[in-house]
PDB file of C-alpha atoms and ligand atoms in Angstrom:
ATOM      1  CA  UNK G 241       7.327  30.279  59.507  1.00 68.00           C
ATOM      2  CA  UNK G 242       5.040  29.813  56.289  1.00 85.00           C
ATOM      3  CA  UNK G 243       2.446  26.852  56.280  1.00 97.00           C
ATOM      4  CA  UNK G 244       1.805  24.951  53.791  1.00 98.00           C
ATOM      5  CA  UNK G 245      -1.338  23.517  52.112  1.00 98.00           C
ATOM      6  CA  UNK G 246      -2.157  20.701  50.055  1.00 99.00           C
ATOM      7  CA  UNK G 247      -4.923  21.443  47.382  1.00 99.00           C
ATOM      8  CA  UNK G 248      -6.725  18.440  45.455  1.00 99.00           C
ATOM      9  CA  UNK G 249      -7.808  19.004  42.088  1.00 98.00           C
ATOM     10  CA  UNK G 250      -6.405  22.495  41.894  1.00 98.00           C
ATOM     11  CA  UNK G 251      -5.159  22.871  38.418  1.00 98.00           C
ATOM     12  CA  UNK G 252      -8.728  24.568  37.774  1.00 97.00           C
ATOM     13  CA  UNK G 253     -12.722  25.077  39.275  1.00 97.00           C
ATOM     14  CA  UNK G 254     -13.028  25.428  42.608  1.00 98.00           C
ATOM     15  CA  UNK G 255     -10.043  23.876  43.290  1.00 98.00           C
ATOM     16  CA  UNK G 256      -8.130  26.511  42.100  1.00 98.00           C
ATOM     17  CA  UNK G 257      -9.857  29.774  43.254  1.00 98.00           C
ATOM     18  CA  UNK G 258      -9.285  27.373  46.949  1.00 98.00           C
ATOM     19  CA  UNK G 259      -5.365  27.413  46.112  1.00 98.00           C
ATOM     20  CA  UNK G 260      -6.042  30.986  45.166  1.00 98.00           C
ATOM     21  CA  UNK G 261      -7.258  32.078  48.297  1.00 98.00           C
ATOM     22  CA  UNK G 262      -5.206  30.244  50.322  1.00 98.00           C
ATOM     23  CA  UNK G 263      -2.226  31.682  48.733  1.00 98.00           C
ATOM     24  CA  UNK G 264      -3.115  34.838  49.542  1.00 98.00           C
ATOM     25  CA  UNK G 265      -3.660  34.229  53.204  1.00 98.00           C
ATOM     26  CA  UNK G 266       0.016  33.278  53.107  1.00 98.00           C
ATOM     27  CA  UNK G 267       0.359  29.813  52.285  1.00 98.00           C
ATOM     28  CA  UNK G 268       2.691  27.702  49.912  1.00 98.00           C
ATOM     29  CA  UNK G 269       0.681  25.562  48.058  1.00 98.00           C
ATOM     30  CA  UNK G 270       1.033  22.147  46.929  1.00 98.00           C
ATOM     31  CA  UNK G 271      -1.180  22.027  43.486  1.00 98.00           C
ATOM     32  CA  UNK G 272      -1.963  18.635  43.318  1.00 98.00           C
ATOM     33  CA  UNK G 273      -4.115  17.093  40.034  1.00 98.00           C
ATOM     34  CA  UNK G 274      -4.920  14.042  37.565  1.00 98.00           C
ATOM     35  CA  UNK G 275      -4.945  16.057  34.634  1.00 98.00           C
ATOM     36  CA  UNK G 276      -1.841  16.615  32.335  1.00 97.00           C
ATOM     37  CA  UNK G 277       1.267  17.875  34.163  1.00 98.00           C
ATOM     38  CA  UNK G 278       1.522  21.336  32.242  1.00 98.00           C
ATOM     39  CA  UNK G 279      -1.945  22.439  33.383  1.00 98.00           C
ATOM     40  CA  UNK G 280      -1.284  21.704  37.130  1.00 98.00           C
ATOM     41  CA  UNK G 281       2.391  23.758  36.188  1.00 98.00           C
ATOM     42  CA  UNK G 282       0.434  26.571  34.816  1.00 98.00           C
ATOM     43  CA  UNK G 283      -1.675  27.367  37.913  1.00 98.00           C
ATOM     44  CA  UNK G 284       1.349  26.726  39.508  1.00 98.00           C
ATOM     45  CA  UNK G 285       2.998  29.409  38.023  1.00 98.00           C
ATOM     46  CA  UNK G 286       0.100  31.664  38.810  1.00 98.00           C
ATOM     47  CA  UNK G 287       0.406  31.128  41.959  1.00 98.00           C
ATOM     48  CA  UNK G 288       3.781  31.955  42.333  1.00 98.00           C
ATOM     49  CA  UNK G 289       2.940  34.987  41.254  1.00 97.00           C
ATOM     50  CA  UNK G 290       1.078  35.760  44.285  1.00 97.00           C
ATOM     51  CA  UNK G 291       4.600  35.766  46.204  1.00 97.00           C
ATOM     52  CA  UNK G 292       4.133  32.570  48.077  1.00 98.00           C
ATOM     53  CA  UNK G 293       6.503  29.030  46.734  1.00 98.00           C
ATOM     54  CA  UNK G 294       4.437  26.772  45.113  1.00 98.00           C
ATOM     55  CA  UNK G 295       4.580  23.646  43.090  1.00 98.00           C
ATOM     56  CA  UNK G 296       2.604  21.058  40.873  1.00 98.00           C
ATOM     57  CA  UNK G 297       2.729  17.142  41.921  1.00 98.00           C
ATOM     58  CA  UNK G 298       0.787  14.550  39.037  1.00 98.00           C
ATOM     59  CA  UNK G 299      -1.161  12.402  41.431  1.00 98.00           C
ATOM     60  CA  UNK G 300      -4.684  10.329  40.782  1.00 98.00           C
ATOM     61  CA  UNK G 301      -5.957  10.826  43.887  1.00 98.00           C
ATOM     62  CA  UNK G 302      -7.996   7.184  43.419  1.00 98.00           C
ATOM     63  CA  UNK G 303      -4.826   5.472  43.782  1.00 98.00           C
ATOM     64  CA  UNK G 304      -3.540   4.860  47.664  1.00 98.00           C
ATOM     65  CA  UNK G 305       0.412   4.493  46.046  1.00 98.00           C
ATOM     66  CA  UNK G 306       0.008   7.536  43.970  1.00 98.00           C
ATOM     67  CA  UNK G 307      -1.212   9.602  47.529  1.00 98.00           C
ATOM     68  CA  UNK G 308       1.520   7.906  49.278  1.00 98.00           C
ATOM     69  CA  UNK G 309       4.524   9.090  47.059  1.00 98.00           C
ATOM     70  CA  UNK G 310       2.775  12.615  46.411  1.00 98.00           C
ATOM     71  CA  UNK G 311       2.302  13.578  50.198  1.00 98.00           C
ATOM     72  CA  UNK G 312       6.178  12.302  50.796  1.00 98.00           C
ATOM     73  CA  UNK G 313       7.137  13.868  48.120  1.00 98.00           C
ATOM     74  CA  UNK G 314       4.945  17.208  49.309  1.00 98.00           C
ATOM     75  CA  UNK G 315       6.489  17.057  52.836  1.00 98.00           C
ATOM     76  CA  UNK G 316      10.046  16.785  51.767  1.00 98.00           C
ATOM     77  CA  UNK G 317       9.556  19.504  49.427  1.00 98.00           C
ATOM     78  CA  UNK G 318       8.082  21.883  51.796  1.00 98.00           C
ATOM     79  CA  UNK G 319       8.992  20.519  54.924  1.00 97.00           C
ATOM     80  CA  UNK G 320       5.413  20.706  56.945  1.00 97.00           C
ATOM     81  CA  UNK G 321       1.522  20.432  55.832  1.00 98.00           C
ATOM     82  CA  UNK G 322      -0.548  22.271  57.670  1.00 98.00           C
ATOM     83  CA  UNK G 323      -4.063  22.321  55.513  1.00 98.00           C
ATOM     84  CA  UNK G 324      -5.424  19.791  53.447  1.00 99.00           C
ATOM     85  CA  UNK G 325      -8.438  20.602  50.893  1.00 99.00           C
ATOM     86  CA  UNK G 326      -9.761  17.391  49.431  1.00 99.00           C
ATOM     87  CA  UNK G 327     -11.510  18.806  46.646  1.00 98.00           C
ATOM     88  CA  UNK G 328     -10.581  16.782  43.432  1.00 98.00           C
ATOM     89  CA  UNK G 329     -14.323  15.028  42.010  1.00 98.00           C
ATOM     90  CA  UNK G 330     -15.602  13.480  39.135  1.00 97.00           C
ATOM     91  CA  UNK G 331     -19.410  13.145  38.063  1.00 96.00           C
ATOM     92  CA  UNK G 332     -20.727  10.196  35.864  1.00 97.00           C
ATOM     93  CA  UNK G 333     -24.259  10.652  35.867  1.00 95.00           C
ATOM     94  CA  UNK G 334     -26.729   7.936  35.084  1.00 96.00           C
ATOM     95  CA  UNK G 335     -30.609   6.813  35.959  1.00 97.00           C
ATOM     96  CA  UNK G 336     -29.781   3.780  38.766  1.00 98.00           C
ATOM     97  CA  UNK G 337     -30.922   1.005  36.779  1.00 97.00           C
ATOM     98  CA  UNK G 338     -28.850   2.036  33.592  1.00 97.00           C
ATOM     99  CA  UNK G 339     -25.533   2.937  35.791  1.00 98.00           C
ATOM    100  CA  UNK G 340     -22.632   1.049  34.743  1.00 98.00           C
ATOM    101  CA  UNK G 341     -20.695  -0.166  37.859  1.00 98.00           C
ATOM    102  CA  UNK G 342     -17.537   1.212  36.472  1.00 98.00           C
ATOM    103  CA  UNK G 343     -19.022   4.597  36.727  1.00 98.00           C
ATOM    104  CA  UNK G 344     -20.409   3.839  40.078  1.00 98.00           C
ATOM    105  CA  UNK G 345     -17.207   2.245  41.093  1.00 98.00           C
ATOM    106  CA  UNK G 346     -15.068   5.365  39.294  1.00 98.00           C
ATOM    107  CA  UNK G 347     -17.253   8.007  41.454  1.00 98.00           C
ATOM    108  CA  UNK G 348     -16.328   6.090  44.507  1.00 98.00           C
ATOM    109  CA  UNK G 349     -12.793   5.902  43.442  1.00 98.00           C
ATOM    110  CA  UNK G 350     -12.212   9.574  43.354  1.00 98.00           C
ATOM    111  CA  UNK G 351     -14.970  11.240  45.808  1.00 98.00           C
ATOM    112  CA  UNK G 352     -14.355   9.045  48.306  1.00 98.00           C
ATOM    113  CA  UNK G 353     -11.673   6.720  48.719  1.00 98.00           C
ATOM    114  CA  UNK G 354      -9.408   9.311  46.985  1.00 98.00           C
ATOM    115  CA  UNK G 355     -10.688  11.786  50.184  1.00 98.00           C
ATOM    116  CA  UNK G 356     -10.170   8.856  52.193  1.00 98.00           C
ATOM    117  CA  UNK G 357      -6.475   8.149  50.924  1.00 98.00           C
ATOM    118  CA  UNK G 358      -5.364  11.858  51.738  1.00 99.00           C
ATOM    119  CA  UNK G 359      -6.683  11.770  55.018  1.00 98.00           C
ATOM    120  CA  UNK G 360      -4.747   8.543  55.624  1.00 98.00           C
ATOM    121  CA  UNK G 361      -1.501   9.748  54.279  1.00 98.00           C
ATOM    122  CA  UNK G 362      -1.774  13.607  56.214  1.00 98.00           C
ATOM    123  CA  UNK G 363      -3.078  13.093  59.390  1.00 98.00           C
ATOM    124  CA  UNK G 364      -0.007  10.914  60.498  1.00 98.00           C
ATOM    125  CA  UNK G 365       1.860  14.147  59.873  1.00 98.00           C
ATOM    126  CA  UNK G 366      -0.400  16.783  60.840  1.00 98.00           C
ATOM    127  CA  UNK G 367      -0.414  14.360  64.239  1.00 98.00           C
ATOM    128  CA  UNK G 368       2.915  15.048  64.684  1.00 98.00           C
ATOM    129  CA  UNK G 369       2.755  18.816  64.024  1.00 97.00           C
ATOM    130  CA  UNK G 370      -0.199  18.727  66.680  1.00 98.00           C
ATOM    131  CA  UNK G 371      -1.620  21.035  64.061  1.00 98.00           C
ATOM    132  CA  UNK G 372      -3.477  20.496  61.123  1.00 98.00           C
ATOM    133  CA  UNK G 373      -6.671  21.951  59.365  1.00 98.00           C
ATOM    134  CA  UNK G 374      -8.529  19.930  57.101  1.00 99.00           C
ATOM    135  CA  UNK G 375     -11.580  20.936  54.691  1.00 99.00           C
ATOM    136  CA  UNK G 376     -13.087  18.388  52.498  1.00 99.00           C
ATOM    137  CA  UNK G 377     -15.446  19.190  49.291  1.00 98.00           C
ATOM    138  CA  UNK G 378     -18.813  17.375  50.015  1.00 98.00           C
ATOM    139  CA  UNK G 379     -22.003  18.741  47.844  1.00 98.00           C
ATOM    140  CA  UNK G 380     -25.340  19.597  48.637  1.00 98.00           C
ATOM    141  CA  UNK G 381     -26.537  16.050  46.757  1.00 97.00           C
ATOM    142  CA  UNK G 382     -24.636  14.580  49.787  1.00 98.00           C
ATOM    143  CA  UNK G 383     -27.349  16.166  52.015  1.00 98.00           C
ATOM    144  CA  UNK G 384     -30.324  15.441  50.211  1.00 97.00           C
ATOM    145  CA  UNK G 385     -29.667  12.900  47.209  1.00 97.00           C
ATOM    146  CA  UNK G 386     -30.655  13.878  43.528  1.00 95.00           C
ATOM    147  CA  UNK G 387     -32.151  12.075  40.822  1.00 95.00           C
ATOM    148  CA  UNK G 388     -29.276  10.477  38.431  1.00 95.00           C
ATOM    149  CA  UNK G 389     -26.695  10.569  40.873  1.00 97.00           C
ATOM    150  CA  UNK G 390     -26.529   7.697  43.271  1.00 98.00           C
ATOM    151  CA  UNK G 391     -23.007   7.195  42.603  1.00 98.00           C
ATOM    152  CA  UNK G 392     -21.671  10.960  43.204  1.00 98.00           C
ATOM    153  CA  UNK G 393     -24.494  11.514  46.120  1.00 98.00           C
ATOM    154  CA  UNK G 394     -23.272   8.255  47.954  1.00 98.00           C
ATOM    155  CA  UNK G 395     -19.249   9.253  47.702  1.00 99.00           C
ATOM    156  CA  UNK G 396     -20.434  12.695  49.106  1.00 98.00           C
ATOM    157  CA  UNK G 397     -22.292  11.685  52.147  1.00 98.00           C
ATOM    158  CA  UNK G 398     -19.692   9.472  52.650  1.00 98.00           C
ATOM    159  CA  UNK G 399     -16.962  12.804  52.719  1.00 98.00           C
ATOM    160  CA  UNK G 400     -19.141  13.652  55.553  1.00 98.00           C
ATOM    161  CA  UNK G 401     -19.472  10.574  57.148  1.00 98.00           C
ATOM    162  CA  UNK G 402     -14.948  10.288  57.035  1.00 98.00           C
ATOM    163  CA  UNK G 403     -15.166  14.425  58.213  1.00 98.00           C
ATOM    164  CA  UNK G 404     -16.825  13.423  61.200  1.00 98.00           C
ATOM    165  CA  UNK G 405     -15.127  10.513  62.254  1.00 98.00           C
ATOM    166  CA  UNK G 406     -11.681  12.033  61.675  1.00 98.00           C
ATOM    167  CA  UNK G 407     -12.892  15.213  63.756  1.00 98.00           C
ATOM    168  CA  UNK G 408     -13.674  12.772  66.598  1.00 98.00           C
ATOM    169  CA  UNK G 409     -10.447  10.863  66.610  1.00 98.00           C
ATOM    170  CA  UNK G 410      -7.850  13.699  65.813  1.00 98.00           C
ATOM    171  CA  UNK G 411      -9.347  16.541  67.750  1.00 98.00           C
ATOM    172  CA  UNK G 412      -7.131  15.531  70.551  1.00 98.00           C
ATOM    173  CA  UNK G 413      -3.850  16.362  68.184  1.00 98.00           C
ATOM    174  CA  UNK G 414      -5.566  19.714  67.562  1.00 98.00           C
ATOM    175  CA  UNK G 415      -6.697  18.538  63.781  1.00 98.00           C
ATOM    176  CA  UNK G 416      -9.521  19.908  62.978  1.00 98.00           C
ATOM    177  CA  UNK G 417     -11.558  18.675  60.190  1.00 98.00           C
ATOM    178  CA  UNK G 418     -14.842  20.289  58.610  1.00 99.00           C
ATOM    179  CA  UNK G 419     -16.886  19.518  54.872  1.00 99.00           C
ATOM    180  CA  UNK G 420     -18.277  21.876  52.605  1.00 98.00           C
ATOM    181  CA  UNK G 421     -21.440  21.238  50.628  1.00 98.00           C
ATOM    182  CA  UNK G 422     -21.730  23.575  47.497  1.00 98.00           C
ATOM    183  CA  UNK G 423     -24.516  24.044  45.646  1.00 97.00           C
ATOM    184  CA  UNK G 424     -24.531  24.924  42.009  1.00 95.00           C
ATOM    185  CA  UNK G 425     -21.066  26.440  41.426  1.00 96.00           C
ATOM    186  CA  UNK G 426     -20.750  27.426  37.652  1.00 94.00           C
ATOM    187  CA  UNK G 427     -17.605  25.420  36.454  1.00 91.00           C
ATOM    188  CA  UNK G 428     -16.132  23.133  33.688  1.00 86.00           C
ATOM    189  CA  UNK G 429     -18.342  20.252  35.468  1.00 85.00           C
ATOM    190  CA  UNK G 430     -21.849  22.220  35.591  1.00 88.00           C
ATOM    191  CA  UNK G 431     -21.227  23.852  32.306  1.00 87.00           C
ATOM    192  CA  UNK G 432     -21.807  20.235  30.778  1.00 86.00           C
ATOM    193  CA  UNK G 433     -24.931  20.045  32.302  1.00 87.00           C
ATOM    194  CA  UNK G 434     -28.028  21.136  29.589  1.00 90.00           C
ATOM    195  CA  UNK G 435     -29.472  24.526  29.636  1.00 91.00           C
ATOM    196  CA  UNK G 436     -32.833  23.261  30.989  1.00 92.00           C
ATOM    197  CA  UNK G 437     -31.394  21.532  34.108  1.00 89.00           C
ATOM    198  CA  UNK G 438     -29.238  25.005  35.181  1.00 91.00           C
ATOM    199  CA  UNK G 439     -32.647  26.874  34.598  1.00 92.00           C
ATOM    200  CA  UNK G 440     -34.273  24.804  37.182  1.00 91.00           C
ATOM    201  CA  UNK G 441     -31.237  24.934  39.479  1.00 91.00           C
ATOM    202  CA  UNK G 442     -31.368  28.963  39.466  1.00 94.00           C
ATOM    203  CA  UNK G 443     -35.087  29.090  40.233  1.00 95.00           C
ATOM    204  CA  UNK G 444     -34.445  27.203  43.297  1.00 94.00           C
ATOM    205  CA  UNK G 445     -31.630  29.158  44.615  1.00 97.00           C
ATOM    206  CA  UNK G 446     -33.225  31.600  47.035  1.00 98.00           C
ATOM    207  CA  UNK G 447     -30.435  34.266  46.199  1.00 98.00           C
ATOM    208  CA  UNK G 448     -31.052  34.082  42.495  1.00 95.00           C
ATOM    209  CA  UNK G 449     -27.606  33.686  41.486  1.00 96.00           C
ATOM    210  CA  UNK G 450     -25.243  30.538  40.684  1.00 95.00           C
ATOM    211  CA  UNK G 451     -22.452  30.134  43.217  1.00 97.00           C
ATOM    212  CA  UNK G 452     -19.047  31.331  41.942  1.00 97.00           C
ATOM    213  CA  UNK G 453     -15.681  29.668  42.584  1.00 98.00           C
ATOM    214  CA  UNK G 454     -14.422  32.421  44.832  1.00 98.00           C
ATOM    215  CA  UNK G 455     -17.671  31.531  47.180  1.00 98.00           C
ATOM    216  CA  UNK G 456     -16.470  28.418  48.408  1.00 98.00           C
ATOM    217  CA  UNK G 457     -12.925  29.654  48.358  1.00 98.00           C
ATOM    218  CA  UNK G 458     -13.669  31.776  50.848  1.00 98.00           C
ATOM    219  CA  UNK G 459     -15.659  29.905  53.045  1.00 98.00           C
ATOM    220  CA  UNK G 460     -12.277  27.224  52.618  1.00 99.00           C
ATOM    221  CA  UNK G 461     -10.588  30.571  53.705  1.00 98.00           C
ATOM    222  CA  UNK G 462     -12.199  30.745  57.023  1.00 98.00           C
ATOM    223  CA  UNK G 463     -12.527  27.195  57.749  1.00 98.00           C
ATOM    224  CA  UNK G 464      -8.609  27.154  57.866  1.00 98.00           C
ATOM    225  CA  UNK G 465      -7.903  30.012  59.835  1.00 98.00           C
ATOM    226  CA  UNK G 466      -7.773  30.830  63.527  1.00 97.00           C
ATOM    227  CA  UNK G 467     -10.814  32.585  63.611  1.00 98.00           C
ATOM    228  CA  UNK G 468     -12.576  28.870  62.731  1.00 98.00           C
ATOM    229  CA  UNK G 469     -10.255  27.141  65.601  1.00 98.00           C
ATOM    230  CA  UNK G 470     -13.067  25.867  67.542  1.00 98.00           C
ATOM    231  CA  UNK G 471     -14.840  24.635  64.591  1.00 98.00           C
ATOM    232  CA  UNK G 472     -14.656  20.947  63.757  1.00 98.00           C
ATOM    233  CA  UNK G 473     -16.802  18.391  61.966  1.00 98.00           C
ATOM    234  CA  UNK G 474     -19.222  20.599  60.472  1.00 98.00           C
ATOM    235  CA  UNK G 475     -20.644  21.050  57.131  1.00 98.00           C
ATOM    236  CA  UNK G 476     -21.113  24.215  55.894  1.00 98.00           C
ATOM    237  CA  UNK G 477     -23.611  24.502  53.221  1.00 98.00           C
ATOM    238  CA  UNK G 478     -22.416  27.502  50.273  1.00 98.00           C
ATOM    239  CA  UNK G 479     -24.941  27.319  48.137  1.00 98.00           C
ATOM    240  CA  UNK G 480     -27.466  30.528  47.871  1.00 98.00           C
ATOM    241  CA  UNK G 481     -30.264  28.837  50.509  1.00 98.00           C
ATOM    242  CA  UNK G 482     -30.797  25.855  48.175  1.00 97.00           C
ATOM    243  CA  UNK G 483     -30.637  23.490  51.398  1.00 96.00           C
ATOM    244  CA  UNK G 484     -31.509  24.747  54.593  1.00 94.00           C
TER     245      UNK G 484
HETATM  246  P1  NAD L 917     -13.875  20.507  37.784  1.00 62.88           P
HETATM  247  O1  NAD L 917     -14.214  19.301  36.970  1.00 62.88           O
HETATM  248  O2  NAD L 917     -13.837  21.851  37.144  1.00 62.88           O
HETATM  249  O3  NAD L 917     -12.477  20.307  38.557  1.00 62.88           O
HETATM  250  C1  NAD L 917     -12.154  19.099  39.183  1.00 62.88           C
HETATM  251  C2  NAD L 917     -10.655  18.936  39.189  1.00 62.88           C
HETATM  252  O4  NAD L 917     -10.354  17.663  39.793  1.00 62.88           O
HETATM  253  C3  NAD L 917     -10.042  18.913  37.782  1.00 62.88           C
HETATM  254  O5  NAD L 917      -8.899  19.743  37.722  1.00 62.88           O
HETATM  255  C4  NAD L 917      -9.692  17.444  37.570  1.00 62.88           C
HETATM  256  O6  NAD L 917      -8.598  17.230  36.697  1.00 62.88           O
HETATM  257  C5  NAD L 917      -9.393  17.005  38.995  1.00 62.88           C
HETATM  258  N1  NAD L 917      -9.504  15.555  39.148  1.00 62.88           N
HETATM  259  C6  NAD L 917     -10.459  14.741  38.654  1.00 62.88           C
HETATM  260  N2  NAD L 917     -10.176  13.467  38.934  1.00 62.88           N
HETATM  261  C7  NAD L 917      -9.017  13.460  39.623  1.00 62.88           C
HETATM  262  C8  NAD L 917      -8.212  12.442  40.192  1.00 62.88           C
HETATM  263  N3  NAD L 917      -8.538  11.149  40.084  1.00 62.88           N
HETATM  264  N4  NAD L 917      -7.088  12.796  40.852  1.00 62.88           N
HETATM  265  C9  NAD L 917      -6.720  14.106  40.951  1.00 62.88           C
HETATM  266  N5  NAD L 917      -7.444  15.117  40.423  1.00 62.88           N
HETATM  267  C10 NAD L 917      -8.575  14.799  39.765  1.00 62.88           C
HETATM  268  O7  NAD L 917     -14.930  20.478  38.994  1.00 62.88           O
HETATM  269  P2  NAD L 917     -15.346  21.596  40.067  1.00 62.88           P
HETATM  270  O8  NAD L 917     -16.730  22.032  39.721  1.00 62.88           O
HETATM  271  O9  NAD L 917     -14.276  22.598  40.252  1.00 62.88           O
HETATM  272  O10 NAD L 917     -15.491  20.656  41.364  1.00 62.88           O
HETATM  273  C11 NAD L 917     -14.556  20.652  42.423  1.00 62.88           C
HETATM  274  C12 NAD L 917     -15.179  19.890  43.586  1.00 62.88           C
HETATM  275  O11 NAD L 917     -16.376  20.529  44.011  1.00 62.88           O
HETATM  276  C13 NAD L 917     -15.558  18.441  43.226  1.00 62.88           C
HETATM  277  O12 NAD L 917     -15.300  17.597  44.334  1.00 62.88           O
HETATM  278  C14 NAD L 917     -17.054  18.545  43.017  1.00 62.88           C
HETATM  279  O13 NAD L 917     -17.700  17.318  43.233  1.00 62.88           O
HETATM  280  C15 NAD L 917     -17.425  19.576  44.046  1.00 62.88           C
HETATM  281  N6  NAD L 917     -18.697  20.253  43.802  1.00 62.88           N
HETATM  282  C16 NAD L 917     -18.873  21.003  42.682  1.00 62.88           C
HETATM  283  C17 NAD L 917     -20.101  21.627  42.485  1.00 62.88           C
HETATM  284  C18 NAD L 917     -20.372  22.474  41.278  1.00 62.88           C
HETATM  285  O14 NAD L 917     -21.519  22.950  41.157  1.00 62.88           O
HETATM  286  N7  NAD L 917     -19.418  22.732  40.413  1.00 62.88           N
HETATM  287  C19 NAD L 917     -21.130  21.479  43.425  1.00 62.88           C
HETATM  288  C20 NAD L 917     -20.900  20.694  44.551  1.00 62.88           C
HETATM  289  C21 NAD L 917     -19.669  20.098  44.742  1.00 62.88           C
END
């Protein structure tokens, strides 16, 4: 029987060379997104393409009703969900004292209590299934902070801080339930970053290259297959030796 993953923010970036990947290990793919409908269709269509069903849900990942109806709606459609990759994220930079608490609250929103609603909407089923594989997009400013970015580095240490806790609880129903922590992945988000920030970034990545999409794809890839079974609550840093 196919299996079926759920892919946050997957109507482009990382999230979509994820729904990519996964596709191509065989799964139907739920492309879930904020952004307008047609876009999320679009990759949707792609991915059909690879031979595997899949199909594009509108869903603000901040908002716990929004979740709620999306992963019914996902189940019904597909009938089990089997991988979950929280990867949708915003950025709203800002020096701490000049942060507006709407961006710190909107960073929040998304990165974290939009991780936190799938988790609370997926593992009831995945419980059930006595199955489930779950990877969550953290960031290497999760591990180690960054100057501008309280907002963004506090919702990803928090990813890490729900990973583990939900690996503790739900290994028992054979969930298991890991982070990533990219780097500097060259994407719609980092291209808005100015040139003389991604200069510094590559001169202190000890492989001398940006991370590509298809680099944490694949490390996704693993994380949700067999050969990763007796991993759980880890954080796997993809990001060219910046953090070690
Ligand atoms: P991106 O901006 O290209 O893509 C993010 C996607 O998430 C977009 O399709 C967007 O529409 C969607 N999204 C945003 N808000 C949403 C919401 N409320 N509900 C549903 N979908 C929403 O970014 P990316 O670079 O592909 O980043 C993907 C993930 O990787 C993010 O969690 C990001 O924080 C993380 N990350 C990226 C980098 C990097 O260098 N690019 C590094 C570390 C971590």
């Amino acid at each position: 029987m196919s299996k079926t993953a759920i892919v946050t923010g997957s109507a482009r970036g990382i999230g979509k060379a994820i729904a990519v990947k996964l596709a191509g290990m065989g799964y139907d793919i739920a492309v879930i997104d904020a952004c307008p409908i047609e876009m999320t269709e679009e990759t949707a269509k792609e991915i059909e393409g690879l031979g595997v069903k899949a199909k594009a849900y509108r869903c603000d990942v901040s908002s716990s009703a929004s979740v709620k109806e999306t992963v019914e709606a996902v189940h019904a459609d597909f009938g089990s969900i089997d991988a979950l990759v929280n990867n949708a994220g915003i950025t709203r930079d800002g020096f701490l004292v000049r942060m507006k608490e709407e961006d710190f609250d909107a960073v929040i929103g998304v990165n974290l209590k939009g991780t936190y609603n799938f988790f609370r909407e997926v593992v009831p089923v995945m419980s059930k299934q006595k199955y489930g594989r779950i990877v969550s997009i953290s960031s290497i400013v999760g591990l180690q902070g960054n100057a501008c970015q309280v907002n963004y580095s506090a919702s990803k240490a928090g990813v890490i801080g729900i990973t583990k806790s939900v690996a503790r609880e739900y290994a028992v129903k054979n969930i298991t339930c890991n982070a990533i922590a990219p780097g500097f992945v060259q994407t719609k988000m980092t291209d808005e970053l100015p040139d003389k920030v991604k200069e510094q970034m590559l001169a202190a990545i000890p492989l001398k290259r940006y991370g590509q999409v298809e680099d944490i794809a694949n490390a996704v890839g693993f994380l949700v297959s067999d050969d990763a079974s007796y991993i759980t609550g880890q954080v796997l840093s993809v990001d060219g030796g910046m953090h070690m």
